[in-house]
GROMACS .gro file of C-alpha atoms in nm:
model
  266
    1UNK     CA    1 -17.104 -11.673  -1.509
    2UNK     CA    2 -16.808 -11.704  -1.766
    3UNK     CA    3 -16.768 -11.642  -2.146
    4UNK     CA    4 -16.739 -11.874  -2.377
    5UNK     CA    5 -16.637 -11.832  -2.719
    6UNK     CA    6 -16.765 -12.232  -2.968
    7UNK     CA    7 -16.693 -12.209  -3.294
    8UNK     CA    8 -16.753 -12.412  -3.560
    9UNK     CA    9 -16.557 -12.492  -3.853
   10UNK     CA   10 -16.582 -12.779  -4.149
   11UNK     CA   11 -16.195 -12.824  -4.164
   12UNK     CA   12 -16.188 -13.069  -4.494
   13UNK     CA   13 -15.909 -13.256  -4.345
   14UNK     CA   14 -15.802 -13.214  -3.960
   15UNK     CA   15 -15.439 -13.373  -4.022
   16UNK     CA   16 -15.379 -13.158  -4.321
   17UNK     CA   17 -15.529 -12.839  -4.196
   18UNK     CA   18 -15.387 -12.877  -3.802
   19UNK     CA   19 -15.112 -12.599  -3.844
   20UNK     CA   20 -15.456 -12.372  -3.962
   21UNK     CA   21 -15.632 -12.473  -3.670
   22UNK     CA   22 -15.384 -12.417  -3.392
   23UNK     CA   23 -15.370 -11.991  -3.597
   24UNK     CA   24 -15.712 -11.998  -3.585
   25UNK     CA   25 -15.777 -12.090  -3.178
   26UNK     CA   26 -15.503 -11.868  -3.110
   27UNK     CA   27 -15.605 -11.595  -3.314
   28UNK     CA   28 -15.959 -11.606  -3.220
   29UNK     CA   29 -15.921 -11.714  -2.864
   30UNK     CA   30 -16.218 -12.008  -2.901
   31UNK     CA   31 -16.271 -12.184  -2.625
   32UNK     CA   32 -16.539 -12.485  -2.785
   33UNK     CA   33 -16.407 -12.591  -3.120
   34UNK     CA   34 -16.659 -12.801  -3.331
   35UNK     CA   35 -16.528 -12.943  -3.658
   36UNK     CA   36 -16.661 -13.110  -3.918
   37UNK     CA   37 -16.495 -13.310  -4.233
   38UNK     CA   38 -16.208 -13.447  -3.972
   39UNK     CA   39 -16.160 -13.737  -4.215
   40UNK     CA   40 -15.987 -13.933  -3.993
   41UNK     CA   41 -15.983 -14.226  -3.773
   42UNK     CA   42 -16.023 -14.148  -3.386
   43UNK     CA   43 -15.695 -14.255  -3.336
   44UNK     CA   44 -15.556 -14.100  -3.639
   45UNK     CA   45 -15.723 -13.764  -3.467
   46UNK     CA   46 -15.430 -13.527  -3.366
   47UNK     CA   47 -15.507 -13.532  -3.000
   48UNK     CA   48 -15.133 -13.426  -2.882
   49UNK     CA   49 -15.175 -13.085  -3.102
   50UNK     CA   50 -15.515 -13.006  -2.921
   51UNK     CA   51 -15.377 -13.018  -2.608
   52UNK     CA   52 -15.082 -12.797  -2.693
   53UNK     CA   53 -15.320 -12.557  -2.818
   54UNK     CA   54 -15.515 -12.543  -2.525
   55UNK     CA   55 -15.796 -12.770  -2.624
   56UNK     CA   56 -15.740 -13.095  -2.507
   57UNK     CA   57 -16.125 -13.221  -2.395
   58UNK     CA   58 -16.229 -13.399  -2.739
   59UNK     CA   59 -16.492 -13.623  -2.839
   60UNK     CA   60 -16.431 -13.794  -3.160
   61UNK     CA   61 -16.638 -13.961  -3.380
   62UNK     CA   62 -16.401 -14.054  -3.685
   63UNK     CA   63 -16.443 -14.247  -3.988
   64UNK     CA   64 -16.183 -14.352  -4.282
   65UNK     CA   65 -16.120 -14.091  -4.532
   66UNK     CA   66 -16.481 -13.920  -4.535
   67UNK     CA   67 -16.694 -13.751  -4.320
   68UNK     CA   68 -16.610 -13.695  -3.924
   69UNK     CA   69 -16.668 -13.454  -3.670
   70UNK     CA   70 -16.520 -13.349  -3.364
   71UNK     CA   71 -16.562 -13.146  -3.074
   72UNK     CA   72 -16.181 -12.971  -2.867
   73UNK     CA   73 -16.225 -12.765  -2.565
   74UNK     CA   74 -16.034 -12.542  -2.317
   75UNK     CA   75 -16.337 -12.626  -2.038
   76UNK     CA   76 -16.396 -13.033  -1.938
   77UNK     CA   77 -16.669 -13.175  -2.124
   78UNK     CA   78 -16.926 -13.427  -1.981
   79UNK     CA   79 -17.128 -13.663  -2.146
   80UNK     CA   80 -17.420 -13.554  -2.392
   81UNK     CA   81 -17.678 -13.787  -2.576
   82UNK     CA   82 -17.586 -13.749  -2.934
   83UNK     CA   83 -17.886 -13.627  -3.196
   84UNK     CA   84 -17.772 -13.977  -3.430
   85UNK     CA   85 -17.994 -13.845  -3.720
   86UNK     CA   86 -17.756 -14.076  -4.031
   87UNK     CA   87 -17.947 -14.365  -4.090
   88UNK     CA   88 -17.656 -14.491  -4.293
   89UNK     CA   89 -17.445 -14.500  -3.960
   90UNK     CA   90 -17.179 -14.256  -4.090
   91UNK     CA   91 -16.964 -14.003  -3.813
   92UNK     CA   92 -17.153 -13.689  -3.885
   93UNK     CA   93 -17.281 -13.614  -3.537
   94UNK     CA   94 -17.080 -13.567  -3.213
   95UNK     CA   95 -17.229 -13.392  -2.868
   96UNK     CA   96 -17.086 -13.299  -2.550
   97UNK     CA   97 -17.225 -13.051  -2.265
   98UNK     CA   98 -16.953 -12.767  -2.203
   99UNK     CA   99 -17.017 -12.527  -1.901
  100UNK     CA  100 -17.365 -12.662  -1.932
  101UNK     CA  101 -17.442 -12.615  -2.277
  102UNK     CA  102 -17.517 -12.928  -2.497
  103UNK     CA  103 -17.363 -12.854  -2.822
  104UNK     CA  104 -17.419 -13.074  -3.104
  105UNK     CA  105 -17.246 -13.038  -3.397
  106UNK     CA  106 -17.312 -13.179  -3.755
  107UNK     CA  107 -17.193 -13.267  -4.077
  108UNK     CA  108 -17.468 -13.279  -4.254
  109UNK     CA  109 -17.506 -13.449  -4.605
  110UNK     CA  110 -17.438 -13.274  -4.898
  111UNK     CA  111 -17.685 -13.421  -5.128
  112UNK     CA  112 -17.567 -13.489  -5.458
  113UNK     CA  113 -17.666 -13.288  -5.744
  114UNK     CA  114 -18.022 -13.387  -5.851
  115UNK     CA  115 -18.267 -13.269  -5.600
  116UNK     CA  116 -18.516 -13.576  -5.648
  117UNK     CA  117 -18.546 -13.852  -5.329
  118UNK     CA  118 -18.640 -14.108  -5.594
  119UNK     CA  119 -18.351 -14.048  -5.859
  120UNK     CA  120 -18.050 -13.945  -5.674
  121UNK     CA  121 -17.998 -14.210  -5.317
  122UNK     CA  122 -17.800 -13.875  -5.199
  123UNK     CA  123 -18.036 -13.641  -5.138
  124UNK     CA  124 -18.300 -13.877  -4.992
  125UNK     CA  125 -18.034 -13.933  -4.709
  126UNK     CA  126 -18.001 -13.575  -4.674
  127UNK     CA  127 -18.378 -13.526  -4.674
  128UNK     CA  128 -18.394 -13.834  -4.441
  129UNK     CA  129 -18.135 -13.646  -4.177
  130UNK     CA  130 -18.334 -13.369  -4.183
  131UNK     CA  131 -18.642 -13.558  -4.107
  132UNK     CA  132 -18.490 -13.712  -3.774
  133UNK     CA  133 -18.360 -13.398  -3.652
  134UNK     CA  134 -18.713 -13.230  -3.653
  135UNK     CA  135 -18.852 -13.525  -3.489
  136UNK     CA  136 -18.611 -13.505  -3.218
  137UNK     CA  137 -18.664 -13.096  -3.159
  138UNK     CA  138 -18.965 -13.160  -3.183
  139UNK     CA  139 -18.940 -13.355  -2.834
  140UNK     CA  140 -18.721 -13.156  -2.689
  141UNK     CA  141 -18.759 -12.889  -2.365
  142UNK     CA  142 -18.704 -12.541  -2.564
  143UNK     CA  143 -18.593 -12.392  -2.201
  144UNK     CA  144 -18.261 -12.645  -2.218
  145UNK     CA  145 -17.931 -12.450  -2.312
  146UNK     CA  146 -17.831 -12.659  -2.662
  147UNK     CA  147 -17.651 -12.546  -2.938
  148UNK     CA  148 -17.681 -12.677  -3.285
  149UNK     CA  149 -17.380 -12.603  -3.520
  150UNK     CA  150 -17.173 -12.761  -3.803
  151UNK     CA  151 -17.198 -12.765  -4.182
  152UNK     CA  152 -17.565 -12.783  -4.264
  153UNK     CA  153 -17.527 -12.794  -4.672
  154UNK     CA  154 -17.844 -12.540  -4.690
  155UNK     CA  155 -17.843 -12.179  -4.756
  156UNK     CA  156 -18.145 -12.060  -4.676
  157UNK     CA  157 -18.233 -11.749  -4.787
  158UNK     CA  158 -18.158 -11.544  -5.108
  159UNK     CA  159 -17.957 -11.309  -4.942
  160UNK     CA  160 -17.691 -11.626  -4.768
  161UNK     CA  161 -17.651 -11.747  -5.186
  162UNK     CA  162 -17.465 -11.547  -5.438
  163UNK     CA  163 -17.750 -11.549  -5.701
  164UNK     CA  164 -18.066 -11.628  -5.566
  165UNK     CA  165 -18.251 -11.719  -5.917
  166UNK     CA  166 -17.952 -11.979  -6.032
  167UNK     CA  167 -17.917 -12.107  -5.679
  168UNK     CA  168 -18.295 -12.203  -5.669
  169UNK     CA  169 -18.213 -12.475  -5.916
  170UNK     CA  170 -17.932 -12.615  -5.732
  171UNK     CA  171 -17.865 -12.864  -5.440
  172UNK     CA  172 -17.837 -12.666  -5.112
  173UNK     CA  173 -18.078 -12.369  -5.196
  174UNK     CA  174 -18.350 -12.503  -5.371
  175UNK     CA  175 -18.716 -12.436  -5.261
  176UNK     CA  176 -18.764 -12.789  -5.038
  177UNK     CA  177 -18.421 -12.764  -4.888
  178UNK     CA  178 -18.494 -12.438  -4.751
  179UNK     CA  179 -18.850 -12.539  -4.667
  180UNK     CA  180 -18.700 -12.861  -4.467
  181UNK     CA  181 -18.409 -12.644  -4.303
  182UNK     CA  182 -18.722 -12.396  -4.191
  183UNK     CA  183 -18.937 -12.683  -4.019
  184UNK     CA  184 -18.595 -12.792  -3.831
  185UNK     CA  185 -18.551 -12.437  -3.722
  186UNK     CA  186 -18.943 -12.432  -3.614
  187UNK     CA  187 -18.976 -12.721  -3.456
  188UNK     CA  188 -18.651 -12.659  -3.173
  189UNK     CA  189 -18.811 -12.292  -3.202
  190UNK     CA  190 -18.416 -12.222  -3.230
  191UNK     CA  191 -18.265 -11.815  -3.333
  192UNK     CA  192 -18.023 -11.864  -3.625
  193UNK     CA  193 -17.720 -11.635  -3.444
  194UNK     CA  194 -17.533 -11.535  -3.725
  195UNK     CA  195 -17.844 -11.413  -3.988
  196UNK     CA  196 -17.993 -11.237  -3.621
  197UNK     CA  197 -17.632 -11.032  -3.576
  198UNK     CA  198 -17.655 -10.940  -3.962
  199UNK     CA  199 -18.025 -10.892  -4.066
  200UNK     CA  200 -18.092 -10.923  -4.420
  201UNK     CA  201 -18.054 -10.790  -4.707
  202UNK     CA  202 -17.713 -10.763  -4.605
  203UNK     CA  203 -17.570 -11.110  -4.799
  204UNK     CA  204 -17.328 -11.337  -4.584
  205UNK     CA  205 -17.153 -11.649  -4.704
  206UNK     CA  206 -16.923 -11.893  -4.519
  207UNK     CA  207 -16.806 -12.134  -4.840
  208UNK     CA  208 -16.657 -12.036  -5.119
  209UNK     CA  209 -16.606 -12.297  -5.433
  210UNK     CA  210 -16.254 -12.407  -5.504
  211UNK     CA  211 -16.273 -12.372  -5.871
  212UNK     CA  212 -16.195 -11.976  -5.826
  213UNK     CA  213 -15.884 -11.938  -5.801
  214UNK     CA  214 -16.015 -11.584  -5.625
  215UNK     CA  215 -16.289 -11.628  -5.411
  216UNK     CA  216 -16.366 -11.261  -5.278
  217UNK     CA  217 -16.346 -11.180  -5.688
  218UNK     CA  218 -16.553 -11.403  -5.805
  219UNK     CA  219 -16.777 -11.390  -5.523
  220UNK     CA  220 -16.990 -11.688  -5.556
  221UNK     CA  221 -16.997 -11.790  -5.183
  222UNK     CA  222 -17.269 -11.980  -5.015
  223UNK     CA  223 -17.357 -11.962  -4.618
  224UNK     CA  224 -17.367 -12.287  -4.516
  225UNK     CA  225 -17.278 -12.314  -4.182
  226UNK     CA  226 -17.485 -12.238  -3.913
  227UNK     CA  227 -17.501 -12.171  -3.507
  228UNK     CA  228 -17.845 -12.219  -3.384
  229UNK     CA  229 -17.940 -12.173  -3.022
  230UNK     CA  230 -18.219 -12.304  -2.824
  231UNK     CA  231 -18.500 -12.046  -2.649
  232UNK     CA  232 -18.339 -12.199  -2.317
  233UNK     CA  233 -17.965 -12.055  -2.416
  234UNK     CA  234 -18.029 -11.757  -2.692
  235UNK     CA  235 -18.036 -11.478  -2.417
  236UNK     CA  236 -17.710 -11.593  -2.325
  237UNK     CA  237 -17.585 -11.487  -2.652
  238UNK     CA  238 -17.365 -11.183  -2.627
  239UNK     CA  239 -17.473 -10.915  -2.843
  240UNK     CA  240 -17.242 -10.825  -3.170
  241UNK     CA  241 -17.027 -11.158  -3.118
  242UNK     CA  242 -17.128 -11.339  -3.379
  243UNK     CA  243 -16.850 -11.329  -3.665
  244UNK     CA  244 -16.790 -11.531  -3.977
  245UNK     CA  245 -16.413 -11.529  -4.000
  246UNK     CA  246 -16.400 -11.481  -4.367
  247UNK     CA  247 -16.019 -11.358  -4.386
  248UNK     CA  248 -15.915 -11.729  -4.287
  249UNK     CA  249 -16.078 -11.843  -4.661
  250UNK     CA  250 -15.749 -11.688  -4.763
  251UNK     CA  251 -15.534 -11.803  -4.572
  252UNK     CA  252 -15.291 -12.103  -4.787
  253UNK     CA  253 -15.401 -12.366  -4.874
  254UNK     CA  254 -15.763 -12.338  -4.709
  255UNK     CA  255 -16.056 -12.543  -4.635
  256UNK     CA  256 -16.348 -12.438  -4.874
  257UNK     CA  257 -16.526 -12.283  -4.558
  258UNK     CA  258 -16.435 -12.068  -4.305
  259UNK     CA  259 -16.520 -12.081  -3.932
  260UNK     CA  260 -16.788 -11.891  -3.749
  261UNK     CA  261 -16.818 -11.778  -3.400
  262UNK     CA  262 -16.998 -11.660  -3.099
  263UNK     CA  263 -16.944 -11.563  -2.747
  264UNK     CA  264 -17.253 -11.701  -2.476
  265UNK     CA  265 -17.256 -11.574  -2.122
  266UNK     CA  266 -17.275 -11.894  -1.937
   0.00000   0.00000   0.00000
């Protein structure tokens, strides 16, 4: 048995952000990286810095100036069947299995700003994502060690939103987001690691707007990103490892989000 630290991260720009990466692996010692927002090409992908930083087992999935994801470890990665859930074929999912763990990580569509399938082409695509990931948990063997992880673009509850009664009426925390994000959850029977290390009401966030110009003072933040284990790997969660590594938000010039984290005894 060994420990394993994945993270996951939506860097909004891998090339522009790599110096913040290579801080952040070191710092945190992560040993599975998953990134989302790469923004890149796979062979515009910084492979060389990976591998000086101790992660250089990648699997790409890159697309010109939008979207991307990516997966860097320090352990050799094998072959995973990827959860393809865009029906407009863009690189938002990537898999790999690491020590035995299938991790599948996710961009997930933001959605636009009107939360109607029939007005706004956006969020039916998001609600259309959704839809094919439940259908594939649904299929799945709970007692198989996967990990589900990225930048889901839903808060779910009131306490992971800033203000609950504004947020209701906006794109990633109103009522049938969080009712779709729920049925995704059920249907892969998977424990949400972060909320289960921080029980509410305590209120967590992982992206903070831009437009501040200081995000702890303002203090609008949103949790968007989420590590979700199967039944099959959850007891190999190690207790009080779970961390959302909010002092990076401040670090210069920063992505919008800031990584999360958790240790499994594999």
């Amino acid at each position: 048995m060994s420990r394993v630290r994945v993270a996951t991260w939506n860097i909004n720009s891998v090339r522009l952000r790599i110096d913040q990466v290579a801080r952040f692996v070191a710092e945190s010692g992560t040993d599975v990286l998953c990134l989302q927002e790469i923004k890149c090409l796979e062979d515009q992908f910084p492979r060389n810095a990976f591998a000086e930083m101790g992660l250089p087992h990648l699997k790409v999935a890159g697309q010109k100036g939008w979207h991307g994801v990516a997966i860097a470890s320090r352990l050799p990665i094998e072959q995973s069947q990827t959860f393809d859930a865009c029906k407009l074929g863009h690189a938002r999912c990537v898999s790999a299995r690491v020590a035995g763990v299938d991790v599948q990580n996710f961009y997930i569509p933001a959605g636009g700003d009107v939360p109607d399938r029939v007005l706004n082409p956006k969020f039916d695509h998001k609600m259309d994502f959704y839809a094919r990931l439940t259908e594939t948990a649904r299929g799945l063997d709970q007692s198989r060690p996967l990990l589900m992880c990225g930048d889901f673009n839903i808060a779910p509850s009131e306490y992971d939103v800033w203000n609950h009664r504004y947020m209701s009426k906006v794109v990633s925390h109103t009522p049938v987001e969080v009712e779709t994000l729920n049925r995704l959850q059920a249907a892969g029977g998977f424990a949400d690691v972060i909320r289960d290390a921080f029980p509410e009401p305590q209120k967590l966030a992982s992206w903070w707007s831009y437009r501040a110009q200081d995000f702890r003072k303002s203090n609008r933040g949103l949790r968007l990103d989420h590590i979700w284990t199967s039944p099959g790997l959850t007891p190999a969660v190690v207790a009080g490892s779970a961390t959302i590594h909010e002092p990076v938000r401040a670090w210069e010039q920063p992505s919008d989000h800031c990584p999360i984290t958790v240790d499994l005894d594999v």
